[in-house]
PDB file of C-alpha atoms and ligand atoms in Angstrom:
ATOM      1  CA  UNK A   1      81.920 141.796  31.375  1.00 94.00           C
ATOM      2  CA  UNK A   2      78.588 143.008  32.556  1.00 97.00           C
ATOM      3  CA  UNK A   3      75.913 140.752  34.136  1.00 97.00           C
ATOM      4  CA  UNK A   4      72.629 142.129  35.584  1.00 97.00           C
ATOM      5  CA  UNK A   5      70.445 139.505  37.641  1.00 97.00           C
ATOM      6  CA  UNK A   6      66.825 140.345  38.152  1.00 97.00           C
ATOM      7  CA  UNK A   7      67.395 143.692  38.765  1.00 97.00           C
ATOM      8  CA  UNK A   8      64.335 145.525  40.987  1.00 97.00           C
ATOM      9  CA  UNK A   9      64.432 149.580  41.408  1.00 96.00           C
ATOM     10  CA  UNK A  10      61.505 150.994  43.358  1.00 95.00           C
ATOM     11  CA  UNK A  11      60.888 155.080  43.526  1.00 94.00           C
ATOM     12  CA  UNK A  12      58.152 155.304  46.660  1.00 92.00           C
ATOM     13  CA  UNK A  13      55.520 153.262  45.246  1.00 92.00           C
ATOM     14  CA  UNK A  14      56.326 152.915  41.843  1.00 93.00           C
ATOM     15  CA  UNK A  15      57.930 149.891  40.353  1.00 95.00           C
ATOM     16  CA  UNK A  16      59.795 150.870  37.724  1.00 95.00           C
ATOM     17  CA  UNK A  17      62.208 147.827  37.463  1.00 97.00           C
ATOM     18  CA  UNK A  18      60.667 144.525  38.063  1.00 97.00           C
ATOM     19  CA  UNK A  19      63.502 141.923  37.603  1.00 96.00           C
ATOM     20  CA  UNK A  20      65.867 142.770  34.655  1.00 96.00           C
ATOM     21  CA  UNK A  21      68.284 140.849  33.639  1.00 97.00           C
ATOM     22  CA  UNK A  22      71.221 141.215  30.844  1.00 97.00           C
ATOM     23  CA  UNK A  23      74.448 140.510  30.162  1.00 97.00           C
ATOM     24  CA  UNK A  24      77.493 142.569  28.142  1.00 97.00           C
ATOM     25  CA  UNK A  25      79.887 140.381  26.809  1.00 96.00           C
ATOM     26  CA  UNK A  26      83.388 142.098  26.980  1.00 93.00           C
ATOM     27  CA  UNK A  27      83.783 144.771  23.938  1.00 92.00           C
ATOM     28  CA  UNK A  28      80.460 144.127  22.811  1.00 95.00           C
ATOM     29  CA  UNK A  29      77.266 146.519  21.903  1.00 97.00           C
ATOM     30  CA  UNK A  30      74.444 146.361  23.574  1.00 98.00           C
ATOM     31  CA  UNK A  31      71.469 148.076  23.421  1.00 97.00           C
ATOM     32  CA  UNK A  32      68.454 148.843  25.246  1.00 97.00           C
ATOM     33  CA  UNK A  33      64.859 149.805  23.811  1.00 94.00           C
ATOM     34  CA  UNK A  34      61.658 150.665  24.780  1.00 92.00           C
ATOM     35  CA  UNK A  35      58.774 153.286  25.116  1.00 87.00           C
ATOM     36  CA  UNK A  36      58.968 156.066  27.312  1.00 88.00           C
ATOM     37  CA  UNK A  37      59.096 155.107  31.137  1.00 90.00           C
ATOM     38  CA  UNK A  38      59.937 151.463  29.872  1.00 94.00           C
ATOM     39  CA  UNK A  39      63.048 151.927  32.586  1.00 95.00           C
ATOM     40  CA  UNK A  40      65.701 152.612  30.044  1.00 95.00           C
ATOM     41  CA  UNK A  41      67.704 155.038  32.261  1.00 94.00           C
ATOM     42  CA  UNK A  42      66.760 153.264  35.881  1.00 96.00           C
ATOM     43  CA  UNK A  43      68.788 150.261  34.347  1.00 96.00           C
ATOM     44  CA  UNK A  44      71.885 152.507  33.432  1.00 96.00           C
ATOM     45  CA  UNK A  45      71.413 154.370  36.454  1.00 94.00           C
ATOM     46  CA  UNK A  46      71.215 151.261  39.073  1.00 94.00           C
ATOM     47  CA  UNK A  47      74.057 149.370  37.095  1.00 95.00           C
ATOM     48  CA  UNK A  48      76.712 152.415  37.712  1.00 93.00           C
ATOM     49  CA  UNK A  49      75.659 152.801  41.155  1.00 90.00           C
ATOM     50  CA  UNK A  50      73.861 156.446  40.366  1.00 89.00           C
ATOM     51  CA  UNK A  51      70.610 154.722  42.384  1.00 91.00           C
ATOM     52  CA  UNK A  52      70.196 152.044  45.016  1.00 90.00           C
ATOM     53  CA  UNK A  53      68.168 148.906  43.986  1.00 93.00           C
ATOM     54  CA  UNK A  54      65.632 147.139  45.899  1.00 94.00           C
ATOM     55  CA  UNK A  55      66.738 143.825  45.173  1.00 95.00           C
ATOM     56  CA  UNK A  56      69.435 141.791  42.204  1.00 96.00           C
ATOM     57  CA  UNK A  57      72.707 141.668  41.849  1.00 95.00           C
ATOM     58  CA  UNK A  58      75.171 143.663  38.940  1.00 96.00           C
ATOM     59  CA  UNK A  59      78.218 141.670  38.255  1.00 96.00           C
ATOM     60  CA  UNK A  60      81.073 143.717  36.556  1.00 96.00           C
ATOM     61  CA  UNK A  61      84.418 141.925  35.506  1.00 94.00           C
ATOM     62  CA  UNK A  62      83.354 139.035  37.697  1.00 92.00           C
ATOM     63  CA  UNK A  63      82.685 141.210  40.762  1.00 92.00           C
ATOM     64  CA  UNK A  64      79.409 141.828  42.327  1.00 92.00           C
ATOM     65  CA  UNK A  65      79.419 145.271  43.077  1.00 90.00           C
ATOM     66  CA  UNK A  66      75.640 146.339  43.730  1.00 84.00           C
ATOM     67  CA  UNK A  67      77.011 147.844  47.135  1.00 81.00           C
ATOM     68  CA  UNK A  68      79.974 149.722  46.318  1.00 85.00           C
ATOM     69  CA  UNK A  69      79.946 153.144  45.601  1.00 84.00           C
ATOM     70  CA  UNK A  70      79.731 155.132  42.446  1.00 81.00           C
ATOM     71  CA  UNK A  71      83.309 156.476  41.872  1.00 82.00           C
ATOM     72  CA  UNK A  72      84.707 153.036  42.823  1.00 87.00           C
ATOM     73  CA  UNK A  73      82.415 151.502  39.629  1.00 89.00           C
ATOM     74  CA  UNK A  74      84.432 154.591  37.895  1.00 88.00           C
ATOM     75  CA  UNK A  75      87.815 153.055  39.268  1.00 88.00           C
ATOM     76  CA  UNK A  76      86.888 149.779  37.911  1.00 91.00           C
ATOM     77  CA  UNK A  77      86.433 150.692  34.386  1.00 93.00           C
ATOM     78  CA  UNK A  78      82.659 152.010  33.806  1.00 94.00           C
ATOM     79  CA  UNK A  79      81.529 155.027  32.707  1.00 92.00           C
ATOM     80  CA  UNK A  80      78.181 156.581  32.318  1.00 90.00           C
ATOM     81  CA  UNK A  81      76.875 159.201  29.726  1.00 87.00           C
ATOM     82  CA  UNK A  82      74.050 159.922  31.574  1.00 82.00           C
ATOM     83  CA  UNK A  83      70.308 161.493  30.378  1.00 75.00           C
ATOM     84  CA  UNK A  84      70.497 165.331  30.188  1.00 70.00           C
ATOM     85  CA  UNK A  85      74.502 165.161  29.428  1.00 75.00           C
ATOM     86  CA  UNK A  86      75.671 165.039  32.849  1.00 81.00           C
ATOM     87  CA  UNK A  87      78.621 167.936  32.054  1.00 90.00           C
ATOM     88  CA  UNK A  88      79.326 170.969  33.722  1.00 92.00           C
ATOM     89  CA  UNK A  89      78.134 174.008  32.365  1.00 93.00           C
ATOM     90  CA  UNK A  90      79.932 176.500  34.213  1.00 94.00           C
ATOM     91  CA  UNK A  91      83.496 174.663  33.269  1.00 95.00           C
ATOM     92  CA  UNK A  92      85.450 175.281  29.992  1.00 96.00           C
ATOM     93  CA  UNK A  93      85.319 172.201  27.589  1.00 96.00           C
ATOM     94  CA  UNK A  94      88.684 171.421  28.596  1.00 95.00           C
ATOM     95  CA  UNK A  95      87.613 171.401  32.108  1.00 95.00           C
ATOM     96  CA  UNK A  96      85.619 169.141  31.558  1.00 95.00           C
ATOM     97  CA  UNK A  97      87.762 166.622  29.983  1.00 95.00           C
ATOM     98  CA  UNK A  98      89.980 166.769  32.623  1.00 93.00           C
ATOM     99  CA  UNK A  99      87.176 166.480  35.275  1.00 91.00           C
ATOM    100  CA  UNK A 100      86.457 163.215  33.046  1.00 89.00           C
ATOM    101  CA  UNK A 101      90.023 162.012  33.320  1.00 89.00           C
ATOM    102  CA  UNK A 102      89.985 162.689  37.890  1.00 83.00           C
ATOM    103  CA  UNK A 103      90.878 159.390  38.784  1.00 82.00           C
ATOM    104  CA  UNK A 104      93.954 158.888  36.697  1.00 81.00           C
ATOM    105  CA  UNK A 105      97.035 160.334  37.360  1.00 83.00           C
ATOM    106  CA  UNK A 106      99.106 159.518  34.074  1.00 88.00           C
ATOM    107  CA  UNK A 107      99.563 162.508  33.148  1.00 87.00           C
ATOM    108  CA  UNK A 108     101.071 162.222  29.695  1.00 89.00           C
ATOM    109  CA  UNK A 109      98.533 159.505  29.291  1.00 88.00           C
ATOM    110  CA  UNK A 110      95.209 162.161  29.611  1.00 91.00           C
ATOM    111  CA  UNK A 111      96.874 164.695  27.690  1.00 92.00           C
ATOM    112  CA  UNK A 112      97.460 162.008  24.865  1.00 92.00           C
ATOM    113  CA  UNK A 113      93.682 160.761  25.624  1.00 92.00           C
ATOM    114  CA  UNK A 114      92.656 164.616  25.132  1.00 94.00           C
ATOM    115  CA  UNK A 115      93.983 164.817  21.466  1.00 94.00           C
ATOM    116  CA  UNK A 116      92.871 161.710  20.568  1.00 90.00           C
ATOM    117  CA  UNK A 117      89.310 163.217  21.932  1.00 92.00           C
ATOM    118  CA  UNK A 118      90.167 166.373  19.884  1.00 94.00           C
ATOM    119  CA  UNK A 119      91.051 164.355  16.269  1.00 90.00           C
ATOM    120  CA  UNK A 120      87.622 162.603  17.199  1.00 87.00           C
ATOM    121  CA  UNK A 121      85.298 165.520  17.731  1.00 89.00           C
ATOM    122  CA  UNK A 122      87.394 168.598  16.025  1.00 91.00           C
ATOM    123  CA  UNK A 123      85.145 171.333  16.807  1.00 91.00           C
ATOM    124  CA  UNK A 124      85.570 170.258  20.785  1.00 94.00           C
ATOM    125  CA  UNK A 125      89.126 171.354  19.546  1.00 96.00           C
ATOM    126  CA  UNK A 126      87.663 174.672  18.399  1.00 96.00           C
ATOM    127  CA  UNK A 127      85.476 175.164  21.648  1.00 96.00           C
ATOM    128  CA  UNK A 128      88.328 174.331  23.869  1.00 95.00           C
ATOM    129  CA  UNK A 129      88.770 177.055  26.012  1.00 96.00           C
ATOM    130  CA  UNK A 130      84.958 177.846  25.850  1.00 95.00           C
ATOM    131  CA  UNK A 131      82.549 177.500  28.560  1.00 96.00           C
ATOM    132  CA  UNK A 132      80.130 174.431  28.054  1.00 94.00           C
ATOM    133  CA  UNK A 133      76.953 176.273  28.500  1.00 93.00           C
ATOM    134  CA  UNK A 134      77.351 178.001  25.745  1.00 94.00           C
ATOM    135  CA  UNK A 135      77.990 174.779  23.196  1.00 93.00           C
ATOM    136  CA  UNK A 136      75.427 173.560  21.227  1.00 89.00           C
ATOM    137  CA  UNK A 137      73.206 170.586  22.362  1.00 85.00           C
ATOM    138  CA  UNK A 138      75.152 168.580  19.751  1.00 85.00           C
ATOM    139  CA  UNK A 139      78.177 169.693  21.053  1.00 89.00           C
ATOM    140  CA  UNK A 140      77.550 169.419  24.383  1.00 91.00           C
ATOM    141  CA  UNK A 141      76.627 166.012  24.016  1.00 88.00           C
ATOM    142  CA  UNK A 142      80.110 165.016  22.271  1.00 89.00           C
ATOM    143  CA  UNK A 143      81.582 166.095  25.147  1.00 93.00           C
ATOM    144  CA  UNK A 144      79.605 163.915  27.232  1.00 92.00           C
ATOM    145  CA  UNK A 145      80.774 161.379  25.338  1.00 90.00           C
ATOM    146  CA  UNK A 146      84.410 162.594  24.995  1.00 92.00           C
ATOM    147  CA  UNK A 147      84.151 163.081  28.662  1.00 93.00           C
ATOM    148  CA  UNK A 148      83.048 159.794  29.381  1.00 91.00           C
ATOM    149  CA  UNK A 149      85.811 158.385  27.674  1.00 90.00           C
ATOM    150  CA  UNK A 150      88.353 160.329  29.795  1.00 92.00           C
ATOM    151  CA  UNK A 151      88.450 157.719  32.213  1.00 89.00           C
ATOM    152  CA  UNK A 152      89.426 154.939  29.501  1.00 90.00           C
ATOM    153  CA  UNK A 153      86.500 152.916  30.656  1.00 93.00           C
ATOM    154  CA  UNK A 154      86.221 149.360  29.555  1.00 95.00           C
ATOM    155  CA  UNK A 155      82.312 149.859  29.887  1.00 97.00           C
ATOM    156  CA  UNK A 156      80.149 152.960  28.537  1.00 95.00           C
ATOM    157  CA  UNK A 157      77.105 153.419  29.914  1.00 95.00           C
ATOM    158  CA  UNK A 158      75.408 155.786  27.056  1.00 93.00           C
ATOM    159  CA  UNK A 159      71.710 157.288  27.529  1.00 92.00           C
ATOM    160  CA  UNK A 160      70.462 158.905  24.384  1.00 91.00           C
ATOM    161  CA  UNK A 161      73.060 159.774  22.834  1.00 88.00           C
ATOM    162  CA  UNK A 162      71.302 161.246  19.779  1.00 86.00           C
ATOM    163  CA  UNK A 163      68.885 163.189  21.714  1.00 83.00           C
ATOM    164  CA  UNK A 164      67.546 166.058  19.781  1.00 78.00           C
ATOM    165  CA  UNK A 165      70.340 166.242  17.712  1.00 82.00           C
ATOM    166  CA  UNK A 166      70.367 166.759  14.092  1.00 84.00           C
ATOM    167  CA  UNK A 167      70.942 163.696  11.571  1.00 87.00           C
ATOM    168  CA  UNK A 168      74.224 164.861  10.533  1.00 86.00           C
ATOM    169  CA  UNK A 169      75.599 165.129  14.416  1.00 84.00           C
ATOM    170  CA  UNK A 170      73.666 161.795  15.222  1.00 87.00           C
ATOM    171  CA  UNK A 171      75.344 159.966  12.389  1.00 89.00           C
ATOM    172  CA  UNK A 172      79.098 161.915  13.660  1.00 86.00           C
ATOM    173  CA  UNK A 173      78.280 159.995  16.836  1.00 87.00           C
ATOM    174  CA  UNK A 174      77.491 156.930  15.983  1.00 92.00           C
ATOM    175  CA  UNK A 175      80.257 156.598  13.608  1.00 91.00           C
ATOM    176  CA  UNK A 176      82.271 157.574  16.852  1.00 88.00           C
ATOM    177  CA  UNK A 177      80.874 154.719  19.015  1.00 92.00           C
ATOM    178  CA  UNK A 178      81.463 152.542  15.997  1.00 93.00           C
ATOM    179  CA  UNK A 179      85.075 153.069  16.348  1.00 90.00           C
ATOM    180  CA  UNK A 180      84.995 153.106  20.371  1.00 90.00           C
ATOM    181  CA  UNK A 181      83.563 149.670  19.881  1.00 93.00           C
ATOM    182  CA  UNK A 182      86.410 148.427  17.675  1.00 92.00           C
ATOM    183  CA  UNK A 183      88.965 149.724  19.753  1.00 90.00           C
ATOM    184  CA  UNK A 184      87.956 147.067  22.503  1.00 93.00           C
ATOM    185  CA  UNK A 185      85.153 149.759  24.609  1.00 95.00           C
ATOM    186  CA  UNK A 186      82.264 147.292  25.182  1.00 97.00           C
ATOM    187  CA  UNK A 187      78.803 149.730  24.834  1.00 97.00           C
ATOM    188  CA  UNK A 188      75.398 149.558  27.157  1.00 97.00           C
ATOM    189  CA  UNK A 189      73.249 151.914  25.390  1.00 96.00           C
ATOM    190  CA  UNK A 190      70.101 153.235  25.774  1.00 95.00           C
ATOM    191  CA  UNK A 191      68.765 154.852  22.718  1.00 91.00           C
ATOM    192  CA  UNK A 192      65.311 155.959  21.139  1.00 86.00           C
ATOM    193  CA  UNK A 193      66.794 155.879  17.559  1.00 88.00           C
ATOM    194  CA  UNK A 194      65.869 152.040  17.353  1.00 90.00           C
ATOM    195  CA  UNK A 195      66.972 151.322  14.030  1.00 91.00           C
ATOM    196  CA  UNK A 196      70.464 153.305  14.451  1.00 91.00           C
ATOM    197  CA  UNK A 197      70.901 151.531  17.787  1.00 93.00           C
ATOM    198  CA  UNK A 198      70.460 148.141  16.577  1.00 94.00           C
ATOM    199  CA  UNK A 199      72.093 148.495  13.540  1.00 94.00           C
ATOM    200  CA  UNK A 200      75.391 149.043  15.835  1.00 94.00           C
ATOM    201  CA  UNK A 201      74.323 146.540  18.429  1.00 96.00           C
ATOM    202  CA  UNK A 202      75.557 142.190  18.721  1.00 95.00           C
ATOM    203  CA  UNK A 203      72.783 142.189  21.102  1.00 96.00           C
ATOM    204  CA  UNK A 204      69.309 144.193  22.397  1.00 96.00           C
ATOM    205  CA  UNK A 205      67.039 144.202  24.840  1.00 97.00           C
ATOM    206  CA  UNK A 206      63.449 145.583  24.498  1.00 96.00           C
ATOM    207  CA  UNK A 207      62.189 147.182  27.623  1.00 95.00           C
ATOM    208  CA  UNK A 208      58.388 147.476  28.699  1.00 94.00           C
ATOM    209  CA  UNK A 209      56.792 148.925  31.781  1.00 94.00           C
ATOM    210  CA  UNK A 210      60.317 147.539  33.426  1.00 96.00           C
ATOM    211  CA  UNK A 211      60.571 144.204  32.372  1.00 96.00           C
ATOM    212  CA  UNK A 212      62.596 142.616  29.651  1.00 97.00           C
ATOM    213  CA  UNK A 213      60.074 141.658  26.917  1.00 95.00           C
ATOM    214  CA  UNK A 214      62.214 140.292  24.033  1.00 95.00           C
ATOM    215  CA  UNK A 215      65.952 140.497  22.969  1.00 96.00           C
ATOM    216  CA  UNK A 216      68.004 139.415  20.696  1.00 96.00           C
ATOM    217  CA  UNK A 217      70.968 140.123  18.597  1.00 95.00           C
ATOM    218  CA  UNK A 218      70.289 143.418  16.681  1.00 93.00           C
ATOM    219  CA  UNK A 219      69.379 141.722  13.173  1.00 93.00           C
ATOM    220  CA  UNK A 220      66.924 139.356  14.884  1.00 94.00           C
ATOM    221  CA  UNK A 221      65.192 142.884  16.184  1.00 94.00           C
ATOM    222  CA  UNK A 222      65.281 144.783  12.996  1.00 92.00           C
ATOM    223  CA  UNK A 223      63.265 142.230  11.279  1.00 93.00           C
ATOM    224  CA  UNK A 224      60.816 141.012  14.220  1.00 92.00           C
ATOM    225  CA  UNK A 225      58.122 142.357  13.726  1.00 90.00           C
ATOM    226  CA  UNK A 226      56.611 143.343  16.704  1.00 90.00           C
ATOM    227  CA  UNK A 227      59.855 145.666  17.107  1.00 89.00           C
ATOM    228  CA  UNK A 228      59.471 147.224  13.457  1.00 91.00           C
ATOM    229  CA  UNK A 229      55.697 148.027  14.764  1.00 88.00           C
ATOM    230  CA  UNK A 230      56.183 148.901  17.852  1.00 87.00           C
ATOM    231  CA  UNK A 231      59.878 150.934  17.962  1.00 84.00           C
ATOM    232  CA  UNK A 232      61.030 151.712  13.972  1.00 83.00           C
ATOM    233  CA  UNK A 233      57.735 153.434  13.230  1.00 78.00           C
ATOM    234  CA  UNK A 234      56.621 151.145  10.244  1.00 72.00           C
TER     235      UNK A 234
HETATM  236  P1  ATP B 301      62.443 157.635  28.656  1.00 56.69           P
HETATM  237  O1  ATP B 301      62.691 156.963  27.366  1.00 56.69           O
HETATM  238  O2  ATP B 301      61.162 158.432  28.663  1.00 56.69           O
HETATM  239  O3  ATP B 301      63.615 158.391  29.198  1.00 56.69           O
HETATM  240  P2  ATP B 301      62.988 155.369  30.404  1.00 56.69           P
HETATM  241  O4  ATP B 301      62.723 154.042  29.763  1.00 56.69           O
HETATM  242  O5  ATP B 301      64.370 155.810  30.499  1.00 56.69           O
HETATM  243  O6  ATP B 301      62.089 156.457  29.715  1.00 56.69           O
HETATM  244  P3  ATP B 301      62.893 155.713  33.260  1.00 56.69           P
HETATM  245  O7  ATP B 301      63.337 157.118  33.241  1.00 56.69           O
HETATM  246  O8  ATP B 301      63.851 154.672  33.698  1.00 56.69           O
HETATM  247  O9  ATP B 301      62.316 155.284  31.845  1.00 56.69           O
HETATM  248  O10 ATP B 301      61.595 155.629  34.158  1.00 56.69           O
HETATM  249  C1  ATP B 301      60.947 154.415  34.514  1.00 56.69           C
HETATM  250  C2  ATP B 301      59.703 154.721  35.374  1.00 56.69           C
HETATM  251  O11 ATP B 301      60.109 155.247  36.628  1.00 56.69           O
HETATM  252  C3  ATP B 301      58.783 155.775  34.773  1.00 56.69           C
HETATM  253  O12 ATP B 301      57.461 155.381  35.038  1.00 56.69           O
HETATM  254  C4  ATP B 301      59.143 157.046  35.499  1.00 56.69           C
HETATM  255  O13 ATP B 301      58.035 157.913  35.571  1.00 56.69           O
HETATM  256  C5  ATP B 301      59.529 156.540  36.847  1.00 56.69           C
HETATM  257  N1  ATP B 301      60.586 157.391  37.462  1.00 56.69           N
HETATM  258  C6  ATP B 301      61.823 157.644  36.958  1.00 56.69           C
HETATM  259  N2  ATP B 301      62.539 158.435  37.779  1.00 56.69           N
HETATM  260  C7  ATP B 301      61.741 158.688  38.845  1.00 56.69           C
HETATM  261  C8  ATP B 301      61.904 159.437  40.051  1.00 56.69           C
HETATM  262  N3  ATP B 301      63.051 160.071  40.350  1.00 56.69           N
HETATM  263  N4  ATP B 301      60.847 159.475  40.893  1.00 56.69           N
HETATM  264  C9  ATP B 301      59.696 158.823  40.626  1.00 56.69           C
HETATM  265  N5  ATP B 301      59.488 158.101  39.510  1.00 56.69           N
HETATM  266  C10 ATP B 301      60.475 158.016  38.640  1.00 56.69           C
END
């Protein structure tokens, strides 16, 4: 589905991808670890077009499209979470959803995609009319994620998900990307909850100083260990 080839982002002089590579098999989980400044969100951010890369090539449903624009990677069937939440603040939670939803036109479609967003994350229901800015962080970032999904991508581009949150609201949204996963949504996700993230991923990449240092499937990572030193705190 996804297929990243030595992948090379430059900001001025800094390097901070030096030839990535991975792949996302179609309605798989994969996820992406690493210390801070490892290049977690640079990968997310040059694979949905949100930066230009120096050099490589991102392959998405067996099209190269490194040099189209961002809303056409939308069009295509990715979506991207991004760091920080990505929503806007000054729009209603609705809004938002809708904003999520711009390319489509099937209208009986989004509105049927909006409940189904509402039975997910109930108290988006609650906040409906409600301006994000004033949400929680927790909240907010449900909506990120409900807004993401808006677009019925076939890729999610997710960074940190879990951010800051508490472990009740982390565990609501991984049990929702559980079931986005099952319902065919393959997953790119960049997370600093290691264990959670590998738990839910086939397949993981660990990320240092922009290169690809070891991956795996998600067991294999959970018991190396280098990764339980290094990334699960043990
Ligand atoms: P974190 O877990 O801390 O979010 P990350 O793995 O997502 O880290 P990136 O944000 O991709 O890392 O950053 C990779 C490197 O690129 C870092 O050294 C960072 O300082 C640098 N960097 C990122 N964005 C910029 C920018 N806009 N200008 C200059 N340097 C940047």
């Amino acid at each position: 589905m996804l297929s990243v080839k030595d992948l090379k982002v430059n900001y001025g002089a800094i390097e901070a991808l030096r030839g990535i590579s991975l792949e996302v098999p179609e309605g798989q989980v994969v996820a992406l670890i690493g210390s801070n400044g490892a290049g977690k969100t640079t990968t997310l951010r040059a694979v949905s077009r949100m930066l230009r890369p120096a050099a490589g090539t991102v392959k998405f449903r067996g099209e190269e499209i490194t040099r189209i624009q961002a809303h056409e990677v939308v069009a295509r069937g990715m979506a991207h979470a991004p760091e920080g939440r990505g929503i806007f603040l000054n729009l209603t939670v609705r809004e938002n959803l809708d904003l999520g939803a711009f390319l489509r036109n099937d209208s009986a479609e989004i509105q049927k995609d909006m409940d189904k967003m509402f039975s997910l994350f109930p108290i988006l229901k609650e906040r409906e009319k409600q301006v994000s800015g004033t949400l929680s962080g927790g909240e907010q970032q449900m909506l990120a994620v409900a807004r993401a999904l808006m677009s019925r991508p076939k890729l999610l581009l997710l960074d940190e998900p879990s951010l800051g949150l508490a472990p009740q609201v982390v565990d609501k949204i991984f049990s929702v990307l559980r079931d986005v996963s099952q319902a065919g949504v393959a997953l790119l996700l960049v997370e600093q909850n290691a264990h959670k993230a590998l738990q839910l991923a086939s397949r993981a990449y660990v990320l240092e100083t922009g290169e690809v240092v070891m991956s795996g499937t998600g067991q294999e990572l959970l018991k190396s260990p280098e990764v339980r030193k290094a990334y699960l705190g043990e």
